[in-house]
Coordinates of C-alpha atoms and ligand atoms in Angstrom, one line a residue:
X1 CA 20.7 46.6 25.3
X2 CA 24.1 47.7 24.1
X3 CA 26.2 49.8 26.4
X4 CA 26.1 52.8 23.9
X5 CA 22.2 52.7 23.7
X6 CA 22.0 52.3 27.5
X7 CA 24.0 55.5 28.0
X8 CA 22.1 57.4 25.3
X9 CA 18.9 56.5 27.2
X10 CA 20.4 57.5 30.5
X11 CA 21.5 60.9 29.2
X12 CA 18.0 61.6 27.9
X13 CA 16.4 60.5 31.2
X14 CA 18.8 62.3 33.5
X15 CA 19.0 65.5 31.5
X16 CA 15.4 66.2 30.4
X17 CA 14.7 69.5 28.4
X18 CA 18.2 69.5 26.9
X19 CA 17.5 68.4 23.3
X20 CA 20.7 69.9 21.9
X21 CA 22.8 68.0 24.4
X22 CA 20.9 64.7 23.6
X23 CA 21.5 65.4 19.9
X24 CA 25.3 65.9 20.3
X25 CA 25.7 62.9 22.6
X26 CA 23.7 60.6 20.2
X27 CA 25.7 61.7 17.2
X28 CA 29.1 61.1 18.9
X29 CA 28.2 57.8 20.6
X30 CA 26.7 56.4 17.4
X31 CA 29.9 57.1 15.6
X32 CA 32.2 55.6 18.3
X33 CA 29.9 52.5 18.7
X34 CA 32.5 50.5 16.6
X35 CA 35.2 51.2 19.1
X36 CA 33.1 50.7 22.2
X37 CA 31.5 47.5 21.0
X38 CA 34.9 45.9 20.3
X39 CA 35.7 46.1 24.0
X40 CA 32.3 46.6 25.6
X41 CA 32.9 44.7 28.9
X42 CA 36.0 46.7 29.8
X43 CA 34.5 50.0 28.9
X44 CA 31.3 49.2 30.9
X45 CA 33.3 48.1 33.9
X46 CA 35.3 51.4 33.8
X47 CA 32.1 53.4 33.3
X48 CA 34.0 55.1 30.5
X49 CA 30.9 56.5 28.7
X50 CA 29.3 57.7 32.0
X51 CA 32.5 59.6 32.6
X52 CA 32.5 60.9 29.0
X53 CA 29.0 62.3 29.1
X54 CA 29.0 63.8 32.6
X55 CA 31.0 67.1 32.8
X56 CA 33.8 67.1 35.4
X57 CA 32.3 70.3 36.8
X58 CA 29.3 72.6 36.1
X59 CA 29.2 76.1 37.5
X60 CA 26.0 78.2 37.5
X61 CA 25.9 81.7 39.0
X62 CA 24.0 84.9 39.4
X63 CA 25.2 87.9 37.4
X64 CA 23.7 91.2 38.8
X65 CA 24.4 94.4 37.0
X66 CA 23.0 98.0 36.8
X67 CA 21.4 99.2 33.6
X68 CA 21.5 102.8 32.3
X69 CA 18.2 103.6 34.1
X70 CA 19.7 102.6 37.4
X71 CA 17.7 99.4 37.6
X72 CA 19.4 96.2 38.7
X73 CA 19.2 93.3 36.2
X74 CA 20.0 89.7 37.0
X75 CA 21.3 87.2 34.4
X76 CA 22.5 83.6 34.8
X77 CA 26.1 82.7 34.1
X78 CA 27.4 79.2 33.3
X79 CA 30.8 77.5 32.9
X80 CA 30.8 73.8 32.1
X81 CA 34.3 72.2 32.5
X82 CA 33.6 69.1 30.6
X83 CA 36.8 67.1 30.1
X84 CA 40.4 67.9 30.9
X85 CA 42.0 64.6 29.8
X86 CA 44.2 66.1 27.2
X87 CA 44.7 69.7 28.5
X88 CA 43.2 72.7 30.3
X89 CA 39.5 73.3 29.5
X90 CA 39.1 75.5 26.5
X91 CA 36.0 76.8 24.8
X92 CA 34.1 80.0 24.2
X93 CA 31.6 82.1 26.2
X94 CA 28.2 82.6 24.5
X95 CA 26.1 85.6 25.3
X96 CA 22.6 85.2 23.8
X97 CA 19.1 85.1 25.3
X98 CA 18.7 81.4 24.2
X99 CA 21.6 80.3 26.4
X100 CA 20.7 77.6 29.0
X101 CA 22.5 74.7 30.6
X102 CA 21.6 72.3 27.8
X103 CA 23.0 74.5 25.1
X104 CA 26.2 75.0 27.1
X105 CA 26.5 71.3 27.7
X106 CA 26.0 70.5 24.0
X107 CA 28.7 73.0 23.1
X108 CA 31.1 71.8 25.8
X109 CA 30.6 68.2 24.8
X110 CA 31.4 68.9 21.1
X111 CA 34.4 71.0 22.2
X112 CA 36.1 67.9 23.7
X113 CA 36.4 66.2 20.3
X114 CA 37.0 69.4 18.3
X115 CA 39.9 70.3 20.6
X116 CA 41.3 66.9 20.3
X117 CA 41.1 67.0 16.5
X118 CA 43.3 70.1 16.4
X119 CA 46.2 68.0 17.6
X120 CA 46.9 70.6 20.3
X121 CA 46.8 70.0 24.1
X122 CA 43.4 71.4 25.1
X123 CA 40.5 69.9 26.9
X124 CA 36.8 70.7 26.4
X125 CA 34.7 73.4 28.1
X126 CA 32.1 76.1 27.3
X127 CA 30.3 78.9 29.1
X128 CA 28.1 81.9 28.7
X129 CA 25.0 83.7 29.9
X130 CA 21.4 84.5 28.8
X131 CA 22.5 88.2 28.6
X132 CA 21.8 89.8 25.3
X133 CA 24.5 92.4 24.3
X134 CA 22.3 93.6 21.4
X135 CA 20.8 97.0 22.0
X136 CA 22.8 97.6 25.2
X137 CA 25.1 100.6 25.7
X138 CA 28.9 100.0 26.0
X139 CA 28.6 100.9 29.7
X140 CA 25.9 98.3 30.2
X141 CA 28.0 95.6 28.4
X142 CA 31.0 96.6 30.6
X143 CA 28.9 96.3 33.8
X144 CA 27.6 92.9 32.8
X145 CA 31.1 91.6 31.8
X146 CA 32.7 92.9 35.0
X147 CA 30.0 91.2 37.1
X148 CA 30.2 88.0 35.1
X149 CA 34.0 87.8 35.5
X150 CA 33.9 88.7 39.2
X151 CA 32.4 85.2 39.7
X152 CA 34.0 83.3 36.8
X153 CA 37.6 84.3 37.8
X154 CA 37.4 81.9 40.7
X155 CA 37.3 78.9 38.4
X156 CA 39.6 79.8 35.5
X157 CA 43.3 80.4 34.9
X158 CA 46.0 80.1 32.2
X159 CA 46.7 76.5 33.1
X160 CA 43.2 75.4 34.2
X161 CA 40.5 76.8 32.0
X162 CA 40.9 79.4 29.2
X163 CA 37.6 80.8 27.8
X164 CA 37.3 82.6 24.5
X165 CA 34.6 84.4 22.4
X166 CA 31.5 82.9 20.8
X167 CA 28.1 84.3 19.7
X168 CA 27.7 87.7 21.3
X169 CA 31.2 87.7 22.8
X170 CA 33.6 89.6 20.6
X171 CA 36.7 91.7 21.1
X172 CA 34.8 94.3 23.2
X173 CA 33.4 91.8 25.7
X174 CA 36.7 89.9 25.9
X175 CA 38.5 93.2 26.7
X176 CA 36.1 94.1 29.6
X177 CA 36.3 90.6 31.0
X178 CA 40.1 90.5 30.8
X179 CA 40.4 93.8 32.5
X180 CA 38.3 92.6 35.4
X181 CA 40.2 89.3 35.7
X182 CA 43.5 91.1 35.9
X183 CA 42.1 93.6 38.4
X184 CA 40.8 90.9 40.8
X185 CA 43.5 88.2 40.4
X186 CA 46.4 90.6 39.8
X187 CA 47.7 88.3 37.0
X188 CA 48.6 89.4 33.5
X189 CA 48.3 85.9 32.0
X190 CA 46.8 84.1 29.0
X191 CA 43.5 83.4 30.7
X192 CA 41.3 84.4 27.8
X193 CA 41.9 84.1 24.1
X194 CA 40.5 86.4 21.4
X195 CA 42.2 89.3 23.2
X196 CA 43.1 92.6 21.5
X197 CA 46.5 92.8 19.9
X198 CA 47.7 95.5 22.3
X199 CA 47.4 93.1 25.3
X200 CA 48.3 89.6 24.2
X201 CA 46.0 88.8 21.4
X202 CA 47.2 86.8 18.4
X203 CA 47.2 88.1 14.8
X204 CA 44.8 86.0 12.6
X205 CA 42.6 84.9 15.6
X206 CA 39.8 87.1 14.3
X207 CA 40.0 85.5 10.9
X208 CA 40.8 82.0 12.1
X209 CA 37.4 80.2 12.2
X210 CA 36.3 81.5 8.8
X211 CA 39.6 81.0 7.2
X212 CA 40.1 77.6 8.7
X213 CA 36.6 76.6 7.4
X214 CA 37.8 77.5 3.9
X215 CA 41.1 75.7 4.3
X216 CA 39.4 72.5 5.1
X217 CA 36.7 72.9 2.4
X218 CA 39.5 73.5 -0.1
X219 CA 41.3 70.4 1.2
X220 CA 38.1 68.4 0.8
X221 CA 37.5 69.6 -2.7
X222 CA 41.1 69.0 -3.8
X223 CA 41.0 65.4 -2.4
X224 CA 38.0 64.9 -4.8
X225 CA 39.7 66.6 -7.8
X226 CA 37.9 69.9 -7.5
X227 CA 38.9 73.4 -6.4
X228 CA 37.1 76.5 -5.0
X229 CA 37.9 78.5 -8.1
X230 CA 34.6 79.5 -9.9
X231 CA 32.3 77.9 -7.3
X232 CA 29.1 79.5 -6.1
X233 CA 28.8 79.5 -2.4
X234 CA 25.8 80.2 0.0
X235 CA 26.7 81.3 3.5
X236 CA 24.4 81.9 6.5
X237 CA 25.2 84.3 9.3
X238 CA 26.9 87.7 9.2
X239 CA 29.1 87.4 12.3
X240 CA 32.7 86.6 13.0
X241 CA 32.7 83.2 11.3
X242 CA 30.6 84.1 8.3
X243 CA 32.5 87.3 7.5
X244 CA 35.9 85.7 7.3
X245 CA 34.5 82.6 5.6
X246 CA 33.2 84.9 2.9
X247 CA 36.5 86.8 2.7
X248 CA 38.6 83.6 2.3
X249 CA 36.2 82.0 -0.2
X250 CA 36.5 85.0 -2.4
X251 CA 40.3 85.0 -2.1
X252 CA 40.2 81.4 -3.3
X253 CA 38.2 82.4 -6.4
X254 CA 34.7 81.5 -5.4
X255 CA 31.6 83.7 -5.5
X256 CA 29.6 84.0 -2.3
X257 CA 26.1 85.2 -3.0
X258 CA 24.3 85.1 0.4
X259 CA 24.6 86.0 4.1
X260 CA 22.0 86.4 6.9
X261 CA 21.4 87.6 10.4
X262 CA 18.7 86.7 12.9
X263 CA 16.1 88.8 11.1
X264 CA 16.7 88.4 7.4
X265 CA 19.0 87.5 4.6
X266 CA 20.8 89.0 1.6
X267 CA 21.1 87.6 -1.9
X268 CA 23.7 89.5 -3.9
X269 CA 24.2 87.8 -7.3
X270 CA 27.3 89.8 -8.0
X271 CA 29.0 88.4 -4.8
X272 CA 28.8 89.7 -1.3
X273 CA 30.7 93.0 -0.7
X274 CA 32.8 92.1 2.4
X275 CA 33.9 95.6 3.1
X276 CA 30.3 96.8 3.3
X277 CA 29.4 93.8 5.4
X278 CA 32.2 94.5 7.9
X279 CA 31.2 98.1 8.2
X280 CA 27.6 97.1 9.0
X281 CA 28.3 94.3 11.4
X282 CA 31.7 95.1 12.9
X283 CA 31.6 98.9 13.1
X284 CA 28.0 100.0 13.2
X285 CA 26.6 96.8 14.8
X286 CA 23.5 97.3 12.5
X287 CA 21.0 95.1 10.8
X288 CA 21.5 93.6 7.3
X289 CA 18.8 95.8 5.9
X290 CA 21.5 98.5 5.6
X291 CA 23.4 96.4 3.0
X292 CA 21.1 97.7 0.2
X293 CA 22.4 101.2 0.8
X294 CA 25.8 100.0 -0.5
X295 CA 24.5 97.5 -3.0
X296 CA 21.1 98.6 -4.4
X297 CA 20.9 95.6 -6.8
X298 CA 21.1 93.1 -3.9
X299 CA 17.9 91.6 -2.5
X300 CA 17.0 91.7 1.2
X301 CA 14.4 89.2 2.5
X302 CA 12.9 88.9 5.9
X303 CA 13.2 85.5 7.7
X304 CA 15.2 82.5 6.5
X305 CA 16.0 81.5 2.9
X306 CA 19.7 81.2 2.0
X307 CA 19.5 77.5 1.4
X308 CA 17.0 78.0 -1.4
X309 CA 19.6 79.7 -3.6
X310 CA 21.4 77.5 -6.2
X311 CA 25.0 76.9 -5.2
X312 CA 27.8 74.4 -5.4
X313 CA 28.8 74.7 -1.7
X314 CA 26.9 75.6 1.4
X315 CA 28.5 77.0 4.6
X316 CA 26.2 77.3 7.5
X317 CA 27.9 79.9 9.9
X318 CA 25.1 81.3 12.1
X319 CA 23.8 78.9 14.9
X320 CA 22.7 75.4 15.8
X321 CA 19.9 73.6 13.9
X322 CA 19.5 76.3 11.2
X323 CA 19.7 73.9 8.2
X324 CA 16.6 71.7 8.1
X325 CA 15.6 68.7 6.1
X326 CA 13.7 70.7 3.5
X327 CA 16.8 73.0 3.1
X328 CA 18.9 69.9 2.6
X329 CA 16.5 68.6 -0.1
X330 CA 16.6 71.9 -1.9
X331 CA 20.4 72.0 -1.8
X332 CA 20.6 68.5 -3.3
X333 CA 18.0 69.5 -5.9
X334 CA 20.2 72.5 -6.8
X335 CA 23.3 70.3 -7.3
X336 CA 25.2 71.3 -4.1
X337 CA 28.3 69.1 -3.8
X338 CA 29.6 70.0 -0.3
X339 CA 28.3 71.3 3.1
X340 CA 30.9 72.3 5.6
X341 CA 29.7 73.6 9.0
X342 CA 31.2 76.9 10.2
X343 CA 28.7 77.1 13.1
X344 CA 28.4 74.4 15.8
X345 CA 25.8 71.8 14.8
X346 CA 23.9 74.0 12.4
X347 CA 22.5 71.0 10.4
X348 CA 19.7 69.0 12.0
X349 CA 20.2 65.2 12.3
X350 CA 17.6 64.5 9.5
X351 CA 19.3 67.0 7.2
X352 CA 22.7 65.6 7.8
X353 CA 21.5 62.1 7.1
X354 CA 19.8 63.3 3.9
X355 CA 22.9 65.1 2.6
X356 CA 25.1 62.1 3.3
X357 CA 22.7 59.7 1.7
X358 CA 22.5 61.9 -1.4
X359 CA 26.3 62.0 -1.9
X360 CA 27.0 65.5 -0.6
X361 CA 30.4 65.7 1.1
X362 CA 29.6 66.8 4.6
X363 CA 32.1 68.1 7.2
X364 CA 30.7 68.6 10.7
X365 CA 31.4 71.7 12.7
X366 CA 33.7 70.0 15.2
X367 CA 36.2 69.5 12.4
X368 CA 35.3 72.3 10.0
X369 CA 35.3 75.2 12.5
X370 CA 38.2 73.9 14.7
X371 CA 40.5 76.6 13.2
X372 CA 39.2 79.1 15.8
X373 CA 40.1 77.1 18.8
X374 CA 43.3 75.9 17.2
X375 CA 44.4 79.5 16.8
X376 CA 43.3 80.2 20.3
X377 CA 45.7 77.5 21.4
X378 CA 48.4 79.3 19.3
X379 CA 47.5 82.5 21.2
X380 CA 48.1 80.5 24.5
X381 CA 51.5 79.4 23.2
X382 CA 52.5 83.0 22.3
X383 CA 51.3 84.2 25.8
X384 CA 53.3 81.5 27.5
X385 CA 56.5 82.4 25.7
X386 CA 55.7 86.2 25.8
X387 CA 56.1 86.6 22.1
X388 CA 53.9 87.5 19.2
X389 CA 54.1 85.7 15.9
X390 CA 53.4 87.4 12.5
X391 CA 50.1 87.1 10.7
X392 CA 51.7 84.9 8.1
X393 CA 53.2 82.5 10.7
X394 CA 49.9 82.0 12.5
X395 CA 47.9 81.7 9.2
X396 CA 50.3 79.2 7.8
X397 CA 50.1 77.1 11.0
X398 CA 46.3 77.3 10.8
X399 CA 46.4 76.1 7.2
X400 CA 48.6 73.2 8.1
X401 CA 46.4 72.2 11.1
X402 CA 43.2 72.2 8.9
X403 CA 44.9 70.2 6.2
X404 CA 46.1 67.6 8.6
X405 CA 42.8 67.6 10.3
X406 CA 41.1 66.8 7.0
X407 CA 43.6 64.0 6.4
X408 CA 42.9 62.6 9.9
X409 CA 39.2 62.5 9.7
X410 CA 39.4 61.0 6.2
X411 CA 41.8 58.3 7.4
X412 CA 39.7 57.5 10.5
X413 CA 36.6 57.0 8.3
X414 CA 38.5 54.7 6.0
X415 CA 40.1 52.7 8.8
X416 CA 36.6 51.9 10.1
X417 CA 35.1 51.1 6.7
X418 CA 33.1 54.3 6.4
X419 CA 35.0 56.1 3.7
X420 CA 33.6 59.6 3.0
X421 CA 31.6 59.7 6.2
X422 CA 33.4 62.7 7.8
X423 CA 31.0 62.8 10.7
X424 CA 32.1 59.3 11.8
X425 CA 35.7 60.2 10.9
X426 CA 35.7 63.3 13.1
X427 CA 34.0 61.7 16.1
X428 CA 36.3 58.6 15.9
X429 CA 39.6 60.6 15.4
X430 CA 38.6 63.1 18.2
X431 CA 37.6 60.3 20.6
X432 CA 40.7 58.1 20.1
X433 CA 43.1 60.6 21.7
X434 CA 40.7 61.4 24.6
X435 CA 40.1 57.7 25.2
X436 CA 43.9 57.0 25.3
X437 CA 44.4 59.9 27.8
X438 CA 41.5 58.9 30.0
X439 CA 42.6 55.3 30.1
X440 CA 46.2 56.3 31.0
X441 CA 45.0 58.6 33.8
X442 CA 42.9 55.9 35.6
X443 CA 39.5 56.4 37.1
X444 CA 39.2 60.1 37.6
Ligands
LIG501 P1 28.5 86.1 16.0 O1 27.7 86.5 17.2 O2 29.7 86.9 15.5 O3 27.5 85.9 14.7 C1 26.5 85.0 14.8 C2 25.6 85.3 13.5 O4 24.6 84.3 13.5 C3 25.0 86.6 13.5 O5 24.8 87.0 12.1 C4 23.7 86.4 14.1 O6 22.7 87.3 13.7 C5 23.3 85.0 13.6 N1 22.5 84.3 14.6 C6 22.8 84.1 15.9 N2 21.9 83.4 16.6 C7 20.9 83.2 15.7 C8 19.6 82.6 15.7 N3 19.2 82.0 16.8 N4 18.9 82.6 14.5 C9 19.4 83.1 13.4 N5 20.6 83.8 13.3 C10 21.3 83.8 14.4 O7 29.0 84.6 16.3 P2 30.1 83.8 15.6 O8 30.2 84.1 14.2 O9 31.3 83.8 16.5 O10 29.6 82.3 15.8 C11 28.7 81.7 14.8 C12 28.7 80.1 15.1 O11 30.0 79.6 14.9 C13 28.2 79.7 16.4 O12 27.6 78.4 16.3 C14 29.5 79.5 17.2 O13 29.4 78.6 18.3 C15 30.4 78.9 16.1 N6 31.8 79.0 16.3 C16 32.4 80.3 16.5 C17 33.8 80.4 16.6 C18 34.5 81.7 16.7 O14 35.7 81.7 16.7 N7 33.8 82.8 16.7 C19 34.6 79.1 16.7 C20 33.9 77.9 16.4 C21 32.6 77.9 16.3 P3 22.6 88.8 14.4 O15 23.7 89.6 13.8 O16 21.2 89.2 14.1 O17 22.8 88.5 15.9

């Protein structure tokens, strides 16, 4: 059996009940097979793949907090410090009831290659908790965040591990966590990114993942002689990534006709009203059902369904495995030309394969949503030099990073004879730098 297949089998056997982690490992190792098999004996001797798929450190802890009724609640906290070959661990904190160690490991593993692709010096990590901020009072969210950080602060620091937001962790949660870190450690340092502007945050960080997604989508289209102008776009999600993806798509002249949350979805044939969406999700933290109050002609549907709507471009921006094979078949039938992932691994393996086989340009999340972490790294730079850059400066660096990222994954795919396969291109280009750093640093 080849070394790559042996390691895939080992990962499945040693980490049962972690299907998302298996999926992420399988996808990356399949893509880098060409590099591994060219020098298989050396890599096997060095246990390179074993070191790649086993996190450097996994931290799991109890998070007790008191709810508004005076009852003690206990959640589980996680931080997976996956790979620091090219820089301090960097990756978000997810707060969602579905969080478990397998989800955090899949996200941390993906983060290694995504961070490498940005061209910036950041390693891969991820964390979070099964706490659900939805329906909690501000005081309860603060109590949870303070308890979470009381333990987490022992393992992070501006030069060791710099967490950020993710699903369920927005500006409010980052603020509470930062306050607690500073209080315990006595350090005002860039230990978290996604901070508020008044205490070290970066302009354009809020917009970065969504805007970055559109910069790379635009680069992809232009490389194929197309533009965003006049395109119809379907988006899933209604959170941070989705909102700013919709905003930038509209600025580039496209019409976005859908968005969704965990209970239902909107079809607005006139184009999504971003101001109304921001008010519902960022200010009121309400359900999408409210959208019809602002736009009576729009349709609200329970459940899932955005991929059934005819569009040129699809941007999944909600969560993992939300675009299935039947959705991919419908997109192809409807003439969709590009799918770029705003979320992490939102397209299932079968759906990805179907899209690629049917000529749809497909950019995976680790490349397409890297604008968020890239801008987080720019926030770290600003914190280190104790300066704040203008919105235009950060945004223009983000645009450059996404354009060069597209060029890199396109080039890597071509170099290995897989032109147009951006999944392989992203995995190979991300892996090459990590491999070089791991080789240089010896067996650690
Ligand atoms: P948010 O919490 O701001 O928004 C997530 C959106 O997806 C919400 O509309 C939410 O619905 C919906 N959603 C979440 N879980 C599910 C589910 N299980 N089923 C259906 N819908 C769901 O998160 P972000 O926008 O920050 O993150 C979205 C994705 O992008 C994630 O995969 C994240 O890892 C990834 N990402 C985020 C980055 C960032 O900078 N924020 C950077 C790179 C990747 P509801 O409103 O009902 O909760």
